[in-house]
PDB file of C-alpha atoms and ligand atoms in Angstrom:
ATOM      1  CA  UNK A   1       5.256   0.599   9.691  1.00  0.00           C
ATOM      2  CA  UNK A   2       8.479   1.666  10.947  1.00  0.00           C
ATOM      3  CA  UNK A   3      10.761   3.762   8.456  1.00  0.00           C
ATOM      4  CA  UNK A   4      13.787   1.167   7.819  1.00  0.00           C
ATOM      5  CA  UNK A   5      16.609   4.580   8.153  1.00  0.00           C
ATOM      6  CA  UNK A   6      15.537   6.369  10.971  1.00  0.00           C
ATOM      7  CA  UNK A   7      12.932   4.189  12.677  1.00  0.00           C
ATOM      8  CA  UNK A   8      10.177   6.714  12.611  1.00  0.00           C
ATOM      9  CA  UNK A   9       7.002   5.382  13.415  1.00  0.00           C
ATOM     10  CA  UNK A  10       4.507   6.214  10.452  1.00  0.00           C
ATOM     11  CA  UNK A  11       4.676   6.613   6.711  1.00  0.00           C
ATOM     12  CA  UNK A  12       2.825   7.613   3.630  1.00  0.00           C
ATOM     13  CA  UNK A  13       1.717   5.766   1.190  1.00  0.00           C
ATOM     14  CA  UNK A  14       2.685   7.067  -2.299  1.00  0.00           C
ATOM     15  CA  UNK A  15       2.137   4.003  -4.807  1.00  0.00           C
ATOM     16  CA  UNK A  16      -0.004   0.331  -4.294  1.00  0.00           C
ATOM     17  CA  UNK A  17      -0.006  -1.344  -6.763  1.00  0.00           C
ATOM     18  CA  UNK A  18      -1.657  -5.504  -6.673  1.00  0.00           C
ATOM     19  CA  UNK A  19       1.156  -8.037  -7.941  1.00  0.00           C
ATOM     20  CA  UNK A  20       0.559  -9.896 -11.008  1.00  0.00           C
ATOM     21  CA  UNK A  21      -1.265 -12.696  -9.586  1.00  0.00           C
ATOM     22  CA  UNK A  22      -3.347 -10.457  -7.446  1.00  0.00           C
ATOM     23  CA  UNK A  23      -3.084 -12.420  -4.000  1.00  0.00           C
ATOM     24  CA  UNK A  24      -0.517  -9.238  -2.615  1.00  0.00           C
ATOM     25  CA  UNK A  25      -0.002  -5.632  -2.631  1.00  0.00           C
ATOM     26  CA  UNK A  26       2.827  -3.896  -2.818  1.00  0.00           C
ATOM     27  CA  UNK A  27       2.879  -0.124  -1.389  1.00  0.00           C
ATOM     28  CA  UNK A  28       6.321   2.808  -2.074  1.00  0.00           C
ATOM     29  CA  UNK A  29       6.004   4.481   0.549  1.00  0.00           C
ATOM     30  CA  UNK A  30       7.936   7.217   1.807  1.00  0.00           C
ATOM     31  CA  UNK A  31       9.093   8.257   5.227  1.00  0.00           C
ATOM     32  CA  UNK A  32       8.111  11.925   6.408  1.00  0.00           C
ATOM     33  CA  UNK A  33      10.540  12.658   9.081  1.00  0.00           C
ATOM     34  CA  UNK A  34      14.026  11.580   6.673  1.00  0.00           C
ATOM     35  CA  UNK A  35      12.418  11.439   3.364  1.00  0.00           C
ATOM     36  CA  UNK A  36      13.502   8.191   2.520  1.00  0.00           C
ATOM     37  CA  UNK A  37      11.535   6.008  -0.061  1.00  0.00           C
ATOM     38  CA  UNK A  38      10.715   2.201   1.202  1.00  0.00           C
ATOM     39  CA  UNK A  39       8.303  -0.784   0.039  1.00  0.00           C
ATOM     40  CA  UNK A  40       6.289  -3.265   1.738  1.00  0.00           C
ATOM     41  CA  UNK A  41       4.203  -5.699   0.546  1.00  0.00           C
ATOM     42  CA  UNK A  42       0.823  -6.849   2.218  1.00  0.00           C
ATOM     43  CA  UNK A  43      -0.872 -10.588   1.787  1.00  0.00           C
ATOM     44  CA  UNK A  44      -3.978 -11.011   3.038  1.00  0.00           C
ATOM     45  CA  UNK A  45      -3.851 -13.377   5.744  1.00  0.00           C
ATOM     46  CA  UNK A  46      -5.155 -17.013   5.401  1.00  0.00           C
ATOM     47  CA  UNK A  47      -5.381 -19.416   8.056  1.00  0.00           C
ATOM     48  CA  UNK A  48      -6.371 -22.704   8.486  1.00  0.00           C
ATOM     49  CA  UNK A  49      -7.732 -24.486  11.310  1.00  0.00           C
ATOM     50  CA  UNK A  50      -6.930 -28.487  11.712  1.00  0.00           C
ATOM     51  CA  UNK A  51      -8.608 -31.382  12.559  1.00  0.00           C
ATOM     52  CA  UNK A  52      -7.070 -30.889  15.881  1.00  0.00           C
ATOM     53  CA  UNK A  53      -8.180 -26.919  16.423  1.00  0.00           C
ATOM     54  CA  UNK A  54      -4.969 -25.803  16.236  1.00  0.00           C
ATOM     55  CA  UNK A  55      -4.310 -22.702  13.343  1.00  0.00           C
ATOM     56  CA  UNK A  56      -1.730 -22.109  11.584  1.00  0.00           C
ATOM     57  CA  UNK A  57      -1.113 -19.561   8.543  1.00  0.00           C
ATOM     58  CA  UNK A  58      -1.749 -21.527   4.995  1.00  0.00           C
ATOM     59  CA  UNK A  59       1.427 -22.355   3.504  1.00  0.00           C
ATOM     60  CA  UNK A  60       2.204 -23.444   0.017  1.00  0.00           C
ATOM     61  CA  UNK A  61       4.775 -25.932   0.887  1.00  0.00           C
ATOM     62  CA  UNK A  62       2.337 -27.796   2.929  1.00  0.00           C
ATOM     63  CA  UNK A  63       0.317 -28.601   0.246  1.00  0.00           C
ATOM     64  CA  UNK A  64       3.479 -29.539  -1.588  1.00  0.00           C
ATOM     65  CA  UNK A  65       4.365 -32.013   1.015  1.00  0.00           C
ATOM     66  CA  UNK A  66       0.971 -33.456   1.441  1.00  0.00           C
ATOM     67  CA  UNK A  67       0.655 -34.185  -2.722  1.00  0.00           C
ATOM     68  CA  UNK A  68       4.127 -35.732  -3.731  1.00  0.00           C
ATOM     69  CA  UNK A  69       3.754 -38.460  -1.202  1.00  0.00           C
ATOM     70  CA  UNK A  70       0.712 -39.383  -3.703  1.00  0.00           C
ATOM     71  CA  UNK A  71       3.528 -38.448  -6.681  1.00  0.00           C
ATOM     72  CA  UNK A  72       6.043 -40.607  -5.694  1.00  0.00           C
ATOM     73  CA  UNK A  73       7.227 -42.295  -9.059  1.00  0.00           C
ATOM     74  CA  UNK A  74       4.912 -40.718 -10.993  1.00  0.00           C
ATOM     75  CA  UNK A  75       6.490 -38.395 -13.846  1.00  0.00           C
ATOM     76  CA  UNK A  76       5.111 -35.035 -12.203  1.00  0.00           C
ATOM     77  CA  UNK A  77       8.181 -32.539 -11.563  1.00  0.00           C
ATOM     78  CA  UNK A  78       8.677 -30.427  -8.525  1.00  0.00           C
ATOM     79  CA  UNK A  79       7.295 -27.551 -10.966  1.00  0.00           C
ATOM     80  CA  UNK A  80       4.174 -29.516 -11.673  1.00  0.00           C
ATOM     81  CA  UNK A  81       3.786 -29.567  -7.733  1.00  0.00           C
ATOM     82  CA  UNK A  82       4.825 -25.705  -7.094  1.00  0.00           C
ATOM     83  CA  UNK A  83       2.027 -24.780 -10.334  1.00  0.00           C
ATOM     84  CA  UNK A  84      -0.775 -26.960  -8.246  1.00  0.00           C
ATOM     85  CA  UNK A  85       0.126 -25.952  -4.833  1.00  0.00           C
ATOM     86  CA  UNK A  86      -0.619 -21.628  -6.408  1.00  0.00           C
ATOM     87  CA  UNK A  87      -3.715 -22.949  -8.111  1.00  0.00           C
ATOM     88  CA  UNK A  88      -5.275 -24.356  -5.103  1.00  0.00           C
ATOM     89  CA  UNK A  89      -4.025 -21.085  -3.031  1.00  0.00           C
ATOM     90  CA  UNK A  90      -5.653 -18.966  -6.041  1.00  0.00           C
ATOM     91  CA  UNK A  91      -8.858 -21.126  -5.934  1.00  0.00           C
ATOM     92  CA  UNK A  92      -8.827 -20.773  -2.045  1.00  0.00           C
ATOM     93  CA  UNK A  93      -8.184 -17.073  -1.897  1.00  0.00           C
ATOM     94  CA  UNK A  94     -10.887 -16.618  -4.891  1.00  0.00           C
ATOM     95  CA  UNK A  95     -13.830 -17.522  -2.434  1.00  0.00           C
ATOM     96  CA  UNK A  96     -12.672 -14.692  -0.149  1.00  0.00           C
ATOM     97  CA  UNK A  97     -12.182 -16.864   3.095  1.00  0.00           C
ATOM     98  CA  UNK A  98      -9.715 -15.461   5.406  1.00  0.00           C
ATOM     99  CA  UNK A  99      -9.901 -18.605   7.586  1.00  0.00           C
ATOM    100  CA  UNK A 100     -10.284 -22.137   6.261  1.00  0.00           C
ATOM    101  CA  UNK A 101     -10.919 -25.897   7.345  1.00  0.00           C
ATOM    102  CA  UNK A 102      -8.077 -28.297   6.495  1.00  0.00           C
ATOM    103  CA  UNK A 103     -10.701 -30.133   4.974  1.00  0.00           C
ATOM    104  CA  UNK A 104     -11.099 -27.121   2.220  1.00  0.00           C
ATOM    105  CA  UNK A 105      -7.348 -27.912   1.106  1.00  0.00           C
ATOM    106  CA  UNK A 106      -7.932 -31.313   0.370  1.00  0.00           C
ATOM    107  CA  UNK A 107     -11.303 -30.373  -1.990  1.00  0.00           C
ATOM    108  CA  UNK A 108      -9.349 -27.707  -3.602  1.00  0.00           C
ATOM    109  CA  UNK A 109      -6.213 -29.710  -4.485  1.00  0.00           C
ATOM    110  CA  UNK A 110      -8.729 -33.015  -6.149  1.00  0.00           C
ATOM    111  CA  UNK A 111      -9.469 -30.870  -9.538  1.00  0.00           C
ATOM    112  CA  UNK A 112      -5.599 -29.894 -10.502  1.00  0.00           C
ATOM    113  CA  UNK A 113      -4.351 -32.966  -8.851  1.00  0.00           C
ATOM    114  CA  UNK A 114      -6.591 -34.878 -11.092  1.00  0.00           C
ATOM    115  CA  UNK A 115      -5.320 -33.076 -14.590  1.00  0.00           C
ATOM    116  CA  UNK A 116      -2.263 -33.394 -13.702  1.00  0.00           C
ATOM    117  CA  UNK A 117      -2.255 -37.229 -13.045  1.00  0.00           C
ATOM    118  CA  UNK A 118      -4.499 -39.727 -12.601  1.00  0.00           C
ATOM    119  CA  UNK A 119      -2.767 -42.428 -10.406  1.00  0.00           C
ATOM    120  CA  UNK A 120      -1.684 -39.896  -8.190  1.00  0.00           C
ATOM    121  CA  UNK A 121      -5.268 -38.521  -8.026  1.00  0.00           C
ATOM    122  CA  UNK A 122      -6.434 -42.081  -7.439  1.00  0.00           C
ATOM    123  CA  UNK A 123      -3.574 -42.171  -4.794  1.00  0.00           C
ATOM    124  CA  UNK A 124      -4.712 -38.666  -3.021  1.00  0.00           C
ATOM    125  CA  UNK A 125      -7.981 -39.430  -3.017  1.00  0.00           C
ATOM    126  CA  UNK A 126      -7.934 -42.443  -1.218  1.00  0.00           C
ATOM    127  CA  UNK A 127      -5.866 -41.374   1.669  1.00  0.00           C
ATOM    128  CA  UNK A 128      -8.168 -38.178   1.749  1.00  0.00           C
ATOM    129  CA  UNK A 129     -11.474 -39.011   1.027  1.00  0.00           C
ATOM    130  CA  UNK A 130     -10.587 -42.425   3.701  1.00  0.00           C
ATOM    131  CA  UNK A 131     -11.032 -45.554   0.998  1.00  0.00           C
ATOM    132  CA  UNK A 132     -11.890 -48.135   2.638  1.00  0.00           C
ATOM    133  CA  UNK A 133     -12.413 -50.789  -0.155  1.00  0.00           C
ATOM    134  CA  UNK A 134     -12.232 -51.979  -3.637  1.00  0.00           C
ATOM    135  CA  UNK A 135     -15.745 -50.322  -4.530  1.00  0.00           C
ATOM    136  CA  UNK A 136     -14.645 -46.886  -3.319  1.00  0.00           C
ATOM    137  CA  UNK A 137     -11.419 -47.368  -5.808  1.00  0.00           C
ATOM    138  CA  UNK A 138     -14.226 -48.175  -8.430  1.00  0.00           C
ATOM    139  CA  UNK A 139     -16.593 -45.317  -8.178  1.00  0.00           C
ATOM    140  CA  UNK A 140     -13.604 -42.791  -8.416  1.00  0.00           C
ATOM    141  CA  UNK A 141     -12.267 -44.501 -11.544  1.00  0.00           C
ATOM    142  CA  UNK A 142     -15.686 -44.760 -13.204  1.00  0.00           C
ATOM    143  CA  UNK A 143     -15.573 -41.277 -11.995  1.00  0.00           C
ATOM    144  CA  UNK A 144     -12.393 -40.842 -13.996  1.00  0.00           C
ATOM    145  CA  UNK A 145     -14.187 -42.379 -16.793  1.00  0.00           C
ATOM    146  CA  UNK A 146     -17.225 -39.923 -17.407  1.00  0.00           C
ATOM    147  CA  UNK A 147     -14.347 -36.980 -17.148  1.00  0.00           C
ATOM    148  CA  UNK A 148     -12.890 -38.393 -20.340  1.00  0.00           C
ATOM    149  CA  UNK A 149     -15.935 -39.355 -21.881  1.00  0.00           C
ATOM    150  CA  UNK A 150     -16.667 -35.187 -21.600  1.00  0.00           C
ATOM    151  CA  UNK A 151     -13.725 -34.739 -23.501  1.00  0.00           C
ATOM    152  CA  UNK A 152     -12.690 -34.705 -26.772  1.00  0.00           C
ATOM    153  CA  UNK A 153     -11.042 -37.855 -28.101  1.00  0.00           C
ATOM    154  CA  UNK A 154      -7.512 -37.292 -28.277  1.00  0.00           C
ATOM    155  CA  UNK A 155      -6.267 -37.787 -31.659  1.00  0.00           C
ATOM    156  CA  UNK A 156      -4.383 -41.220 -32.648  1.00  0.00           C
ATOM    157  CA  UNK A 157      -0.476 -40.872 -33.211  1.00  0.00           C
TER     158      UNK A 157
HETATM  159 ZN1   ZN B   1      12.702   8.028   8.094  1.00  0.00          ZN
END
């Protein structure tokens, strides 16, 4: 790590310190040649590896983009979609993986996609998990069904 005033080429490390969601570390660290005081934060990295072999570094957006397609006139907010995209990261990052199958995006984003709304569950999963008729629709929404039978009944307004 260069020193950003006089370009030196090491540093020490006087603070880390793991951000409040815990997926990056931020380091003070201080320049021995000038003295001057810098910080740099580390992410582990996290790759994924396509259908088509080709890997590329797991990005948020993506996952973003590949969910409000399945959103589209549904009333789920761009906030909605920014809160699922960092819980599938956080349940991807929680197994430890440094290197992931596209594959492992899809299963991750079903369980938040589903709480946050059905249809565009139904929607995901049928693109995802390849539909291919009116039985496959079925078993996911009798699938739906036992979720809510799990849960409490919601009271009547
Ligand atoms: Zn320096």
């Amino acid at each position: 790590m260069y020193c950003p005033f006089c370009r030196h080429s090491d540093s020490r490390v006087i603070d880390s310190r793991t951000s409040d969601d815990g997926l990056s570390i931020r380091r003070r660290r201080q320049c021995p040649e000038c003295g001057g005081r810098f910080s740099t934060t580390e992410t582990a990295s996290l790759s994924v590896t396509k259908r088509s072999g080709v890997t590329e570094p797991f990005s948020r957006e993506k996952v973003v983009l590949g969910v409000k397609k399945a959103c589209q006139g549904r009333p789920v907010t761009d906030s909605d979609l920014a809160l699922l995209a960092q819980t599938v990261e956080e349940t991807i990052r929680s197994t430890g993986a440094s290197q992931i199958e596209a594959n492992d995006i899809g299963l991750a984003i079903l369980p938040p996609l589903r709480d946050l709304d059905e249809v565009a569950y139904l929607r995901f999963a049928s693109v995802y998990q390849a539909f291919e008729s009116l039985d496959d629709f079925e078993t996911a929404i009798e699938q739906l069904r036992a979720v809510h039978g799990r849960l409490p009944a919601r009271p009547v307004e």
